[in-house]
mmCIF file of C-alpha atoms in Angstrom:
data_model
loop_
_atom_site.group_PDB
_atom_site.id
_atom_site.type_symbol
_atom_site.label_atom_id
_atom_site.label_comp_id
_atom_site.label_asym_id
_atom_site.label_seq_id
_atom_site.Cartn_x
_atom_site.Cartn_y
_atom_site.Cartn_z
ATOM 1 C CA UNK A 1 -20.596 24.775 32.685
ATOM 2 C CA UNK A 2 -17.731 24.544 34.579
ATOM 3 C CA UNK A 3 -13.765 25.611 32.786
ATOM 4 C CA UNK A 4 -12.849 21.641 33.034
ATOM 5 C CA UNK A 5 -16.469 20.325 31.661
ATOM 6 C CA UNK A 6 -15.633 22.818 28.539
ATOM 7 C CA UNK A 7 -12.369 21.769 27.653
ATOM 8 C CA UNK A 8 -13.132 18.077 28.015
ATOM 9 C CA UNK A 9 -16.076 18.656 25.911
ATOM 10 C CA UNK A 10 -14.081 20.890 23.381
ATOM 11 C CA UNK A 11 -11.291 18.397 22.931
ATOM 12 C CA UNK A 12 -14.274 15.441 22.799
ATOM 13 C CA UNK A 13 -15.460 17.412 19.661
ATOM 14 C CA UNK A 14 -12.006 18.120 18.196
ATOM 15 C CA UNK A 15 -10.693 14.474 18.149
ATOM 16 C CA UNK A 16 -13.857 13.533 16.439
ATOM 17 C CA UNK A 17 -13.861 16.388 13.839
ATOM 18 C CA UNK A 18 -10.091 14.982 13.442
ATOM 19 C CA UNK A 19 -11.188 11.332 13.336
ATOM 20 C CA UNK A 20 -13.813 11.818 10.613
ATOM 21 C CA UNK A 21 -11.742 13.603 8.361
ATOM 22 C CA UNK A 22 -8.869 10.826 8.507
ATOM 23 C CA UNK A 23 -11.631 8.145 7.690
ATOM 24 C CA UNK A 24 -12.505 10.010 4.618
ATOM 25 C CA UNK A 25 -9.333 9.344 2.281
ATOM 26 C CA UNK A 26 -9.670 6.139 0.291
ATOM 27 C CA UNK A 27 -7.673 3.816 1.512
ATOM 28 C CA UNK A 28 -7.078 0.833 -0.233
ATOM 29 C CA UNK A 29 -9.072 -2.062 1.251
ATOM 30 C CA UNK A 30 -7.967 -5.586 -0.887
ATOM 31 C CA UNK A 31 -6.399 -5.978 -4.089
ATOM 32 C CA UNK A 32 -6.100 -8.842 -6.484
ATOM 33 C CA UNK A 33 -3.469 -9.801 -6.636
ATOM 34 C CA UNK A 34 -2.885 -9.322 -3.045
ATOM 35 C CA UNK A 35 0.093 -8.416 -1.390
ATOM 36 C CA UNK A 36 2.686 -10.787 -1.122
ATOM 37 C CA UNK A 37 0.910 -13.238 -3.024
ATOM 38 C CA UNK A 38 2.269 -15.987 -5.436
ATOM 39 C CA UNK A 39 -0.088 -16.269 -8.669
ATOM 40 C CA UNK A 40 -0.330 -16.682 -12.242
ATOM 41 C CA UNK A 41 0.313 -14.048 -14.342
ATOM 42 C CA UNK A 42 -2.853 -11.561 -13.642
ATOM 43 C CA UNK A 43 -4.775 -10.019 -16.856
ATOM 44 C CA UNK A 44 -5.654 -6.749 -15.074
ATOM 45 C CA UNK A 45 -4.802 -5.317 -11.424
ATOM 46 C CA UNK A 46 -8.135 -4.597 -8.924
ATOM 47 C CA UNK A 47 -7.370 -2.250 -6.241
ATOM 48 C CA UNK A 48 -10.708 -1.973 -4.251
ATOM 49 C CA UNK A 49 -11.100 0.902 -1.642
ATOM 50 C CA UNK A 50 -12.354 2.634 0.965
ATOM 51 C CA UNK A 51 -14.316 5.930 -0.588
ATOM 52 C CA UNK A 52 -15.293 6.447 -4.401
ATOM 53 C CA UNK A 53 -12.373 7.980 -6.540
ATOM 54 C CA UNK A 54 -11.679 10.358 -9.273
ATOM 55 C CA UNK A 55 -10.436 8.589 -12.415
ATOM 56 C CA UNK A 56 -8.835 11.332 -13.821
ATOM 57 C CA UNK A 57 -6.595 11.594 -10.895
ATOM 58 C CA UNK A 58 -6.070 8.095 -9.931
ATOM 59 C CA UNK A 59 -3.560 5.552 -11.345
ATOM 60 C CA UNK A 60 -1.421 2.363 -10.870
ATOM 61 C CA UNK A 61 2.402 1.621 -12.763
ATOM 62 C CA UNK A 62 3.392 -1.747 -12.217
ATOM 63 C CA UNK A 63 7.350 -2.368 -12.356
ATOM 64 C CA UNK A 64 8.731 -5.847 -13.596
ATOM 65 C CA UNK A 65 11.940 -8.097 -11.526
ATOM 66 C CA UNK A 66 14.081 -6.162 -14.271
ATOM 67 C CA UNK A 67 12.798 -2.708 -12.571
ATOM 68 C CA UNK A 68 11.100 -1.778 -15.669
ATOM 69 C CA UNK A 69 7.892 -0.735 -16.099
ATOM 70 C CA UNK A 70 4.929 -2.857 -17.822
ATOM 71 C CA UNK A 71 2.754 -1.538 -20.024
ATOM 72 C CA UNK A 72 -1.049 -1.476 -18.736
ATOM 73 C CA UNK A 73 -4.289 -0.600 -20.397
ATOM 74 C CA UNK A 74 -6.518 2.476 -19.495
ATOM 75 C CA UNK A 75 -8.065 2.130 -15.676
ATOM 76 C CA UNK A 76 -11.208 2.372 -15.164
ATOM 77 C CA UNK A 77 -14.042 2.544 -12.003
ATOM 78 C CA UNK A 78 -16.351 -0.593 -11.286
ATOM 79 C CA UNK A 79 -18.401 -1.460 -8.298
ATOM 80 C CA UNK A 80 -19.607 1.970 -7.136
ATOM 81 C CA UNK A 81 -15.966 3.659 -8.212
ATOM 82 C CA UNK A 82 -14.274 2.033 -5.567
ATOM 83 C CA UNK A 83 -12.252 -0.619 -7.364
ATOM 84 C CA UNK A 84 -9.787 0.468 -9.976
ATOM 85 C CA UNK A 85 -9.299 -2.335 -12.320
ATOM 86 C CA UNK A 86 -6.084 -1.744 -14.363
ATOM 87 C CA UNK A 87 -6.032 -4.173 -17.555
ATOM 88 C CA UNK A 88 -2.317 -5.797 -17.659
ATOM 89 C CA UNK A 89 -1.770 -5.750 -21.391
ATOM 90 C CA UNK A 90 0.461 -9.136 -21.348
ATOM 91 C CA UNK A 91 1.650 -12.170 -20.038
ATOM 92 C CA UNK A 92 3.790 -11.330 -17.134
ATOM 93 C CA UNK A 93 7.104 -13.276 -16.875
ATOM 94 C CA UNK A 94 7.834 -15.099 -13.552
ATOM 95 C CA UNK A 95 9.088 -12.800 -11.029
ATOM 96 C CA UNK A 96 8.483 -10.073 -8.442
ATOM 97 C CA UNK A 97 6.445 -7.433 -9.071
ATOM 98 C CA UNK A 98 5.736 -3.871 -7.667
ATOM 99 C CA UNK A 99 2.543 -1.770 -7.705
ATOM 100 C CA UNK A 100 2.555 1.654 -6.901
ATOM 101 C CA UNK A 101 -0.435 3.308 -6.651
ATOM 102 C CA UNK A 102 -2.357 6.999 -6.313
ATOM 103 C CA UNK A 103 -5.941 8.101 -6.364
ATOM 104 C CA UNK A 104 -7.584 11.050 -5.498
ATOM 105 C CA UNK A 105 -11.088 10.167 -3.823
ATOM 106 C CA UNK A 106 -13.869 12.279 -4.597
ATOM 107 C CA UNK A 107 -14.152 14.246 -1.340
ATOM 108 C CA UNK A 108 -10.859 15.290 -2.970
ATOM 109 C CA UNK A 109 -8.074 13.510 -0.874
ATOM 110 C CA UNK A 110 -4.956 12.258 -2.138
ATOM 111 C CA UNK A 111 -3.687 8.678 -1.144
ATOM 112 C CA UNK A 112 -0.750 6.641 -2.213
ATOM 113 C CA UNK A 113 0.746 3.240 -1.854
ATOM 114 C CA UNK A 114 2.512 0.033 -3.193
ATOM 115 C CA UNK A 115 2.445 -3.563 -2.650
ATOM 116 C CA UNK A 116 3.986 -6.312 -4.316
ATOM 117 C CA UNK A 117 3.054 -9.779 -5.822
ATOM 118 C CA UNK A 118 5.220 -12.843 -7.523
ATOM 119 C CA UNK A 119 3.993 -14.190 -10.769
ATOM 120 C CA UNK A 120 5.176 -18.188 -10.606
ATOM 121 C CA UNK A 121 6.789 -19.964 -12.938
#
């Protein structure tokens, strides 16, 4: 094998070593509400994503147009733990809201993220 046919062939194997491991941390596919949508006030949050999670580890805090944060109810897994549904434990005024997010997927990789939604009036 010739010294160019290795390294092309070595690099070949890195980037997909590389590749594979950045597909494995659960990124977060959908969520209801979605981002930058304009709904009625949501009774739980469902973050749906890429690779099973860890429960323990994972989590959601939603803050309010008054940059407080609302009280939610316990997460748990559905659909093959890839969705986190987060119970929102009342009505939600009209207004802009953030959700910040962080799981830990079972292959044990961390993720994070936020997205926002408007409740109308």
């Amino acid at each position: 094998m010739s010294p160019m046919t290795r390294i092309l062939s070595v690099t070949a194997l890195a980037s997909v070593a590389f590749a594979g491991q950045a597909f494995a941390h659960a990124h977060l596919k959908s969520s209801e509400p979605a981002d930058k949508a304009a709904v009625a006030s949501p009774s739980e949050l469902d973050l749906t994503f890429t690779e099973e999670l860890n429960l323990k580890f994972s989590g959601v805090t939603l803050t309010g147009p008054d940059k407080k944060d609302i009280k939610l109810g316990d997460g748990m897994l559905e659909d093959g733990d890839k969705v986190l549904m987060v119970p929102v434990s009342d009505k939600l005024a009209p207004g802009s809201y953030t959700v910040d997010w962080h799981v830990l997927s079972t292959d044990g990789h961390k993720t994070n993220g936020s997205f926002t939604f408007t409740v109308n009036p």
